[in-house]
PDB file of C-alpha atoms in Angstrom:
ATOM      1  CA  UNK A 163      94.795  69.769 128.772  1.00 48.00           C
ATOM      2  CA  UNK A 164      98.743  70.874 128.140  1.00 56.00           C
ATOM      3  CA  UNK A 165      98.717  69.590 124.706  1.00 57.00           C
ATOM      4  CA  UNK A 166      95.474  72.026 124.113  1.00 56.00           C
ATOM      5  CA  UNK A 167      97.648  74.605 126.037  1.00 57.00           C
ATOM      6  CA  UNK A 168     100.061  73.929 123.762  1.00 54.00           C
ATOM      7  CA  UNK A 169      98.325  73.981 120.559  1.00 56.00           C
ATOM      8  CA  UNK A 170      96.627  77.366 121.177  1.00 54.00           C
ATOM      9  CA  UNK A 171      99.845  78.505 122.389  1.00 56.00           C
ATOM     10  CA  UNK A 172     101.177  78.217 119.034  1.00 52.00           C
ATOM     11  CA  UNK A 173      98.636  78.841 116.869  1.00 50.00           C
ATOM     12  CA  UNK A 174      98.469  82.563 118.594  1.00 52.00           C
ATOM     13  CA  UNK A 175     102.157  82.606 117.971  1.00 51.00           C
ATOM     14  CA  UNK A 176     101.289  81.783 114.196  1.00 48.00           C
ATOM     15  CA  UNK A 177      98.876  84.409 114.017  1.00 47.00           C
ATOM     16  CA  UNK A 178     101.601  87.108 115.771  1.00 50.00           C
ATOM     17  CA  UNK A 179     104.214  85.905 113.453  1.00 47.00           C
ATOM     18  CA  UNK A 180     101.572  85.906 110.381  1.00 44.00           C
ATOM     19  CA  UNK A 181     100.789  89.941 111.454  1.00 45.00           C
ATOM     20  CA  UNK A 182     104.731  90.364 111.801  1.00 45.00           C
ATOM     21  CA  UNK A 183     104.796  89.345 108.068  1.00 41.00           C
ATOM     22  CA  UNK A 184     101.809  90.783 106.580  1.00 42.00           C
ATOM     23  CA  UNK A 185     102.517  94.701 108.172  1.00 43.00           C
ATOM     24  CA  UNK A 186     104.077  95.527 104.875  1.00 41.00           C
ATOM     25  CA  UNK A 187     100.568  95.929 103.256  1.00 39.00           C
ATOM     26  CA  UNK A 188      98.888  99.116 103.151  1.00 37.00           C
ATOM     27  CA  UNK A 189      97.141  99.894 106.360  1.00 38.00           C
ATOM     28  CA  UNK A 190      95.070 103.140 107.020  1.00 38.00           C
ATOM     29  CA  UNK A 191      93.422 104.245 110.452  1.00 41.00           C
ATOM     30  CA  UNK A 192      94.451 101.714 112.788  1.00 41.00           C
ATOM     31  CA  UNK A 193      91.090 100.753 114.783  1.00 44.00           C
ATOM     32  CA  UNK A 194      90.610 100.165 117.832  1.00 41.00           C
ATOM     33  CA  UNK A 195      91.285 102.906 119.887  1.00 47.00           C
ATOM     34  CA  UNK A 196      91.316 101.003 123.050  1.00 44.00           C
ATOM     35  CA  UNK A 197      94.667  99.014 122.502  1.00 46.00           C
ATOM     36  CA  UNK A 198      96.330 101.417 124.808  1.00 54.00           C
ATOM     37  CA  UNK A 199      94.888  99.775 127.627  1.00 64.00           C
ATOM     38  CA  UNK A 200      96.586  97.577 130.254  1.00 73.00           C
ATOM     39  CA  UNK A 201      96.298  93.421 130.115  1.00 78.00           C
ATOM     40  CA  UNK A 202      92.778  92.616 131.073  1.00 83.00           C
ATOM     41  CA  UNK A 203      92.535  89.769 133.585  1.00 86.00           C
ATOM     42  CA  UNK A 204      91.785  86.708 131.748  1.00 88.00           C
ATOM     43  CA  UNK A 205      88.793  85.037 130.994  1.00 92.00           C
ATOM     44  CA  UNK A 206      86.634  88.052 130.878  1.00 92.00           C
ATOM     45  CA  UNK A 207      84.327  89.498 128.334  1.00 93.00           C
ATOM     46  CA  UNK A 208      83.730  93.466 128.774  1.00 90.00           C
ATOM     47  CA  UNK A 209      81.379  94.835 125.621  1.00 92.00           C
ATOM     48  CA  UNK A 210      81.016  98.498 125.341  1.00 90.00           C
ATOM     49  CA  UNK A 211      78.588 101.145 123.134  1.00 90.00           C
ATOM     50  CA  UNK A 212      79.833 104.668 122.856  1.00 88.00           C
ATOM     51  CA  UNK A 213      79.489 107.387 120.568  1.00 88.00           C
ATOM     52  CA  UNK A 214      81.623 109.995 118.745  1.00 86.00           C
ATOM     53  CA  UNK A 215      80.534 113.104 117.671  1.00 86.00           C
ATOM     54  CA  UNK A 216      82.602 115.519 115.318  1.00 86.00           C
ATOM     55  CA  UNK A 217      81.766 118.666 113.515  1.00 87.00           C
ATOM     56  CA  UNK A 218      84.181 120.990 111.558  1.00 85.00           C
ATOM     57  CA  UNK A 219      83.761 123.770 109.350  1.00 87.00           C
ATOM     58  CA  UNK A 220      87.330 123.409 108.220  1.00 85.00           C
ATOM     59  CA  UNK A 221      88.080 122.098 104.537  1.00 85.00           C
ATOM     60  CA  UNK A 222      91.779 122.598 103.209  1.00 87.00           C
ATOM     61  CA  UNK A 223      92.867 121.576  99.490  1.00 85.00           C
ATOM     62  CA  UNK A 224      95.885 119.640  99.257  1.00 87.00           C
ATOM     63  CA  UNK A 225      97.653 122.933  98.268  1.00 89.00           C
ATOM     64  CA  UNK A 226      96.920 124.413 101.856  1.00 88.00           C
ATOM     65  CA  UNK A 227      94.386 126.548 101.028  1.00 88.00           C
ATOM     66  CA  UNK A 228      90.907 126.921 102.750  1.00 88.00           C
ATOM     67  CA  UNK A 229      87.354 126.786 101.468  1.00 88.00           C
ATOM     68  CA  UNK A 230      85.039 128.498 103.468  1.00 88.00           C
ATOM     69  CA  UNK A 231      81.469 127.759 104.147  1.00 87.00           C
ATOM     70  CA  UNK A 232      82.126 124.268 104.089  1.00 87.00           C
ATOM     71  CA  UNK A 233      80.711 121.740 107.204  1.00 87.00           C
ATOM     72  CA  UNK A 234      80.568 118.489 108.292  1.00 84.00           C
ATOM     73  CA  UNK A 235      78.831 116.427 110.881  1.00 86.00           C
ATOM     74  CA  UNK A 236      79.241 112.880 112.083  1.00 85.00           C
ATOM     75  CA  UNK A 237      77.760 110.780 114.392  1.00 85.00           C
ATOM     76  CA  UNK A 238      79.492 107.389 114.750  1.00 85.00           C
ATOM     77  CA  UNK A 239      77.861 105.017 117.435  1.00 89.00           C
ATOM     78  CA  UNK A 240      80.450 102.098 117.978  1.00 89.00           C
ATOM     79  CA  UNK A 241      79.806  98.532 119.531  1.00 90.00           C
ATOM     80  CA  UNK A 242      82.807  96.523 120.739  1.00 91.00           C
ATOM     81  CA  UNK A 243      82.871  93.062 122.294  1.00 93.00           C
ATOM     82  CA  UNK A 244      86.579  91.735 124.046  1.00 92.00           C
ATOM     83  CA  UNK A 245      86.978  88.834 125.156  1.00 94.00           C
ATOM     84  CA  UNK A 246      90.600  87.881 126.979  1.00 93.00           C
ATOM     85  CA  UNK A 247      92.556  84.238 127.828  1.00 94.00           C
ATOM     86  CA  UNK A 248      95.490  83.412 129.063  1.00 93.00           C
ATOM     87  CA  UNK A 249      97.653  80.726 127.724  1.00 93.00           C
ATOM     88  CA  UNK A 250     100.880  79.882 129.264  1.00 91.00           C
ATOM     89  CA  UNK A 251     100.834  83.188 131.261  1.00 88.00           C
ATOM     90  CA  UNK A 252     100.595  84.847 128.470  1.00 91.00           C
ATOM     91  CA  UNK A 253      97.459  87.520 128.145  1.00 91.00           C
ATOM     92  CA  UNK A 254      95.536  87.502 124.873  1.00 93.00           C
ATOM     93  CA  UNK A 255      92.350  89.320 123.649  1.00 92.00           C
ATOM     94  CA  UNK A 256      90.008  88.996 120.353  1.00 94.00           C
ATOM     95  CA  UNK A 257      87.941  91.754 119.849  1.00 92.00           C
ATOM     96  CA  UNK A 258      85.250  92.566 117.408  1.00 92.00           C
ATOM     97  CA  UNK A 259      84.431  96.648 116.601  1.00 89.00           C
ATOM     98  CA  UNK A 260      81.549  97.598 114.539  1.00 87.00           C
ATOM     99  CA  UNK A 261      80.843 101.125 114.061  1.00 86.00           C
ATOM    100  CA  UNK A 262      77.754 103.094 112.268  1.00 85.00           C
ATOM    101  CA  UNK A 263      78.871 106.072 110.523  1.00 82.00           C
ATOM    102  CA  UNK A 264      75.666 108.996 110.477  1.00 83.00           C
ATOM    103  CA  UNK A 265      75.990 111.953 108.645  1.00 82.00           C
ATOM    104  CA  UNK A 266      74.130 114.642 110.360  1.00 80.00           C
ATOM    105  CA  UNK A 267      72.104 117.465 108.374  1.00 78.00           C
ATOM    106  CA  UNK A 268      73.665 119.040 104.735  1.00 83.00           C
ATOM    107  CA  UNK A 269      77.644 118.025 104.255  1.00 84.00           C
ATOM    108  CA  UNK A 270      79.175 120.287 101.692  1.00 85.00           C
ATOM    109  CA  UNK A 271      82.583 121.780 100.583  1.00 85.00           C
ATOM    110  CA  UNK A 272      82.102 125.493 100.435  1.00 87.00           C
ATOM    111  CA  UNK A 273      78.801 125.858  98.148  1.00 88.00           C
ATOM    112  CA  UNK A 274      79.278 122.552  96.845  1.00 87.00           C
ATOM    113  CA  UNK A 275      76.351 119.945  98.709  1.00 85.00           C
ATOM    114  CA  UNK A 276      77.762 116.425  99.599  1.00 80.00           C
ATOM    115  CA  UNK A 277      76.178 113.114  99.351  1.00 75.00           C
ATOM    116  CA  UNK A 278      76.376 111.656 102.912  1.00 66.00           C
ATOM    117  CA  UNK A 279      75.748 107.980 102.762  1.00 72.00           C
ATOM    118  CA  UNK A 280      75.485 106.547 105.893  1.00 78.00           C
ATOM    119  CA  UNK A 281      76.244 102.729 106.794  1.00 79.00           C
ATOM    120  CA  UNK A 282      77.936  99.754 108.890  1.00 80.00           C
ATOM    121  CA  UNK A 283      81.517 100.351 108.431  1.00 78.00           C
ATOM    122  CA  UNK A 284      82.763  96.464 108.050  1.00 79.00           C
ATOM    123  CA  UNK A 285      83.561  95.204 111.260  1.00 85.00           C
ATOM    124  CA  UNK A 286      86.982  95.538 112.703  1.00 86.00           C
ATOM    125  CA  UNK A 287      88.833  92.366 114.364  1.00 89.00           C
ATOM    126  CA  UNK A 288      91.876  92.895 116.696  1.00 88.00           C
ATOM    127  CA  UNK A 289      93.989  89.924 118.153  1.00 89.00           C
ATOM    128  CA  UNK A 290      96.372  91.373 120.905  1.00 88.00           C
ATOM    129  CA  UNK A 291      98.792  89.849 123.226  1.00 88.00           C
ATOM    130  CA  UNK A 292     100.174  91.021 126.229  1.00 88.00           C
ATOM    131  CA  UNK A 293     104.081  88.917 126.496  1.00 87.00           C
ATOM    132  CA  UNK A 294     105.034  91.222 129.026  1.00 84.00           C
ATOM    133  CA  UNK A 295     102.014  92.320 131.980  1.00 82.00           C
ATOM    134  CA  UNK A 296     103.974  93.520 135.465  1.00 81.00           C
ATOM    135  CA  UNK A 297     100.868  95.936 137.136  1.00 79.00           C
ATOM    136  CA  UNK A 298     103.559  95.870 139.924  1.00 82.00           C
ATOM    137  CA  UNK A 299     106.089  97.544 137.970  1.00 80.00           C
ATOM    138  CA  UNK A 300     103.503  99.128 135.520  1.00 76.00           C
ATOM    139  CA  UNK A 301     105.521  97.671 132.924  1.00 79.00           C
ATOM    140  CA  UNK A 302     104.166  95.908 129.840  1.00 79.00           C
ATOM    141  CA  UNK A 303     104.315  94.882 125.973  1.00 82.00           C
ATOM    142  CA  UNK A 304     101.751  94.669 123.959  1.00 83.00           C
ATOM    143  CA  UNK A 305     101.195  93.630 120.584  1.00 84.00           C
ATOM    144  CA  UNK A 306      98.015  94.482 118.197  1.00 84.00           C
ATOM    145  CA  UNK A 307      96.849  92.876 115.044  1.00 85.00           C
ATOM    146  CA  UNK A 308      94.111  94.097 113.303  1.00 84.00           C
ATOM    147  CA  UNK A 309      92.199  93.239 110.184  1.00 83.00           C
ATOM    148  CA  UNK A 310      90.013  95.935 108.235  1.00 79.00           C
ATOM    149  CA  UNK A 311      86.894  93.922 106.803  1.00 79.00           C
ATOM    150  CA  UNK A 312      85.240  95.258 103.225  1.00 75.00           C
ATOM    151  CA  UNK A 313      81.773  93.977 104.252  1.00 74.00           C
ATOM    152  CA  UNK A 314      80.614  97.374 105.523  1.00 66.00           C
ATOM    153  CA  UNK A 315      77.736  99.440 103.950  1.00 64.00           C
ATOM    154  CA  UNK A 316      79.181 102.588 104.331  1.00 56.00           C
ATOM    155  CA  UNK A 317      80.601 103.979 101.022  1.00 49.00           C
ATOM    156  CA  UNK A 318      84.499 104.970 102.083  1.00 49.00           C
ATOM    157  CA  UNK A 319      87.357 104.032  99.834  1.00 50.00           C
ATOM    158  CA  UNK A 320      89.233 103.780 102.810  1.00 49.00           C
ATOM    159  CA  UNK A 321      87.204 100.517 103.454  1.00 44.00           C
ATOM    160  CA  UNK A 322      86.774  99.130  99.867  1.00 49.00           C
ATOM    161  CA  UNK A 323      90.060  96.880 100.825  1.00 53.00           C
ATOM    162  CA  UNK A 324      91.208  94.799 103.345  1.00 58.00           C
ATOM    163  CA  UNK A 325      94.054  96.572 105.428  1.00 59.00           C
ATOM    164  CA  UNK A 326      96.296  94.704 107.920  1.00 59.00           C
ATOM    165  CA  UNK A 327      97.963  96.276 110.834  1.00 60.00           C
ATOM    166  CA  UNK A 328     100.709  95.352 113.094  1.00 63.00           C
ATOM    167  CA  UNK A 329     101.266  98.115 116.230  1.00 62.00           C
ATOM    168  CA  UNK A 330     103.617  97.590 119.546  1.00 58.00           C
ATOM    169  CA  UNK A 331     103.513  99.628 123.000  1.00 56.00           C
ATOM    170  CA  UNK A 332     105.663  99.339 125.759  1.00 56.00           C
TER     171      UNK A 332
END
């Protein structure tokens, strides 16, 4: 059992290291939100559903200046599924996020209408390790890894790629 210990124990460290390496690329909106959370005890699995809900009438050209009449109304339902271990005493999670995007009634810039294609963003996988978890002292490090999947439905440049992200909070 210490040489599996051991084995997963570096391969995490391979994948940190790997992240440390690969931040360079381009990365866009860092997903998930959640990552500001505290270590989860270990060997649990917590999967959530929630929703987010925007609207704005608010469209600006990259020169600053407004165009009026314009709206735009999401409706994003996201599922996530964590799972956390511990190896060593160290705290790791693997988490999976898959959200819908819904485009809700006519989207348009000023006068101009909007096609508002709707779809599975591709799912969203996060590795995160906790090095440093003291609840006593509220202290802790964490460190994120994500990886941006282009196997989502939804039409979004932003998507069309694979993005890599490497984020740190202590």
């Amino acid at each position: 059992m210490n040489s599996y210990k051991a084995i997963t124990k570096i391969v995490m460290t391979s994948v940190i290291g790997l992240a440390a390496l690969t931040c360079g690329a381009t990365a866009f909106a860092g997903q998930p939100e959640p990552p500001d959370m505290v270590a989860p005890p270990p060997n649990i699995n917590i999967l959530l559903f929630y929703n987010k809900y925007s609207t704005s009438s608010n469209f600006f050209t990259s020169s600053g200046e407004q165009v009026t009449g314009s709206r735009f109304v999401t409706d994003i339902p996201i599922l996530q599924f964590l799972h956390s271990f511990r190896v060593d005493g160290t705290t790791f999670a693997a988490q999976i996020t898959a959200p819908y995007v819904a485009f809700s009634g006519n989207q348009r810039i000023g006068p101009t209408p909007l096609t508002a294609n709707s779809g599975f963003v591709g799912p969203v996988f996060t590795a995160m390790a906790w090095p440093i978890a003291n609840p006593a002292e509220d202290e802790y490090l964490q460190l994120t890894y994500t990886l941006t999947t282009p196997v989502g439905s939804y039409d979004n440049l932003r998507h069309s790629h694979i993005s890599l992200a490497l984020s740190n909070r202590l």
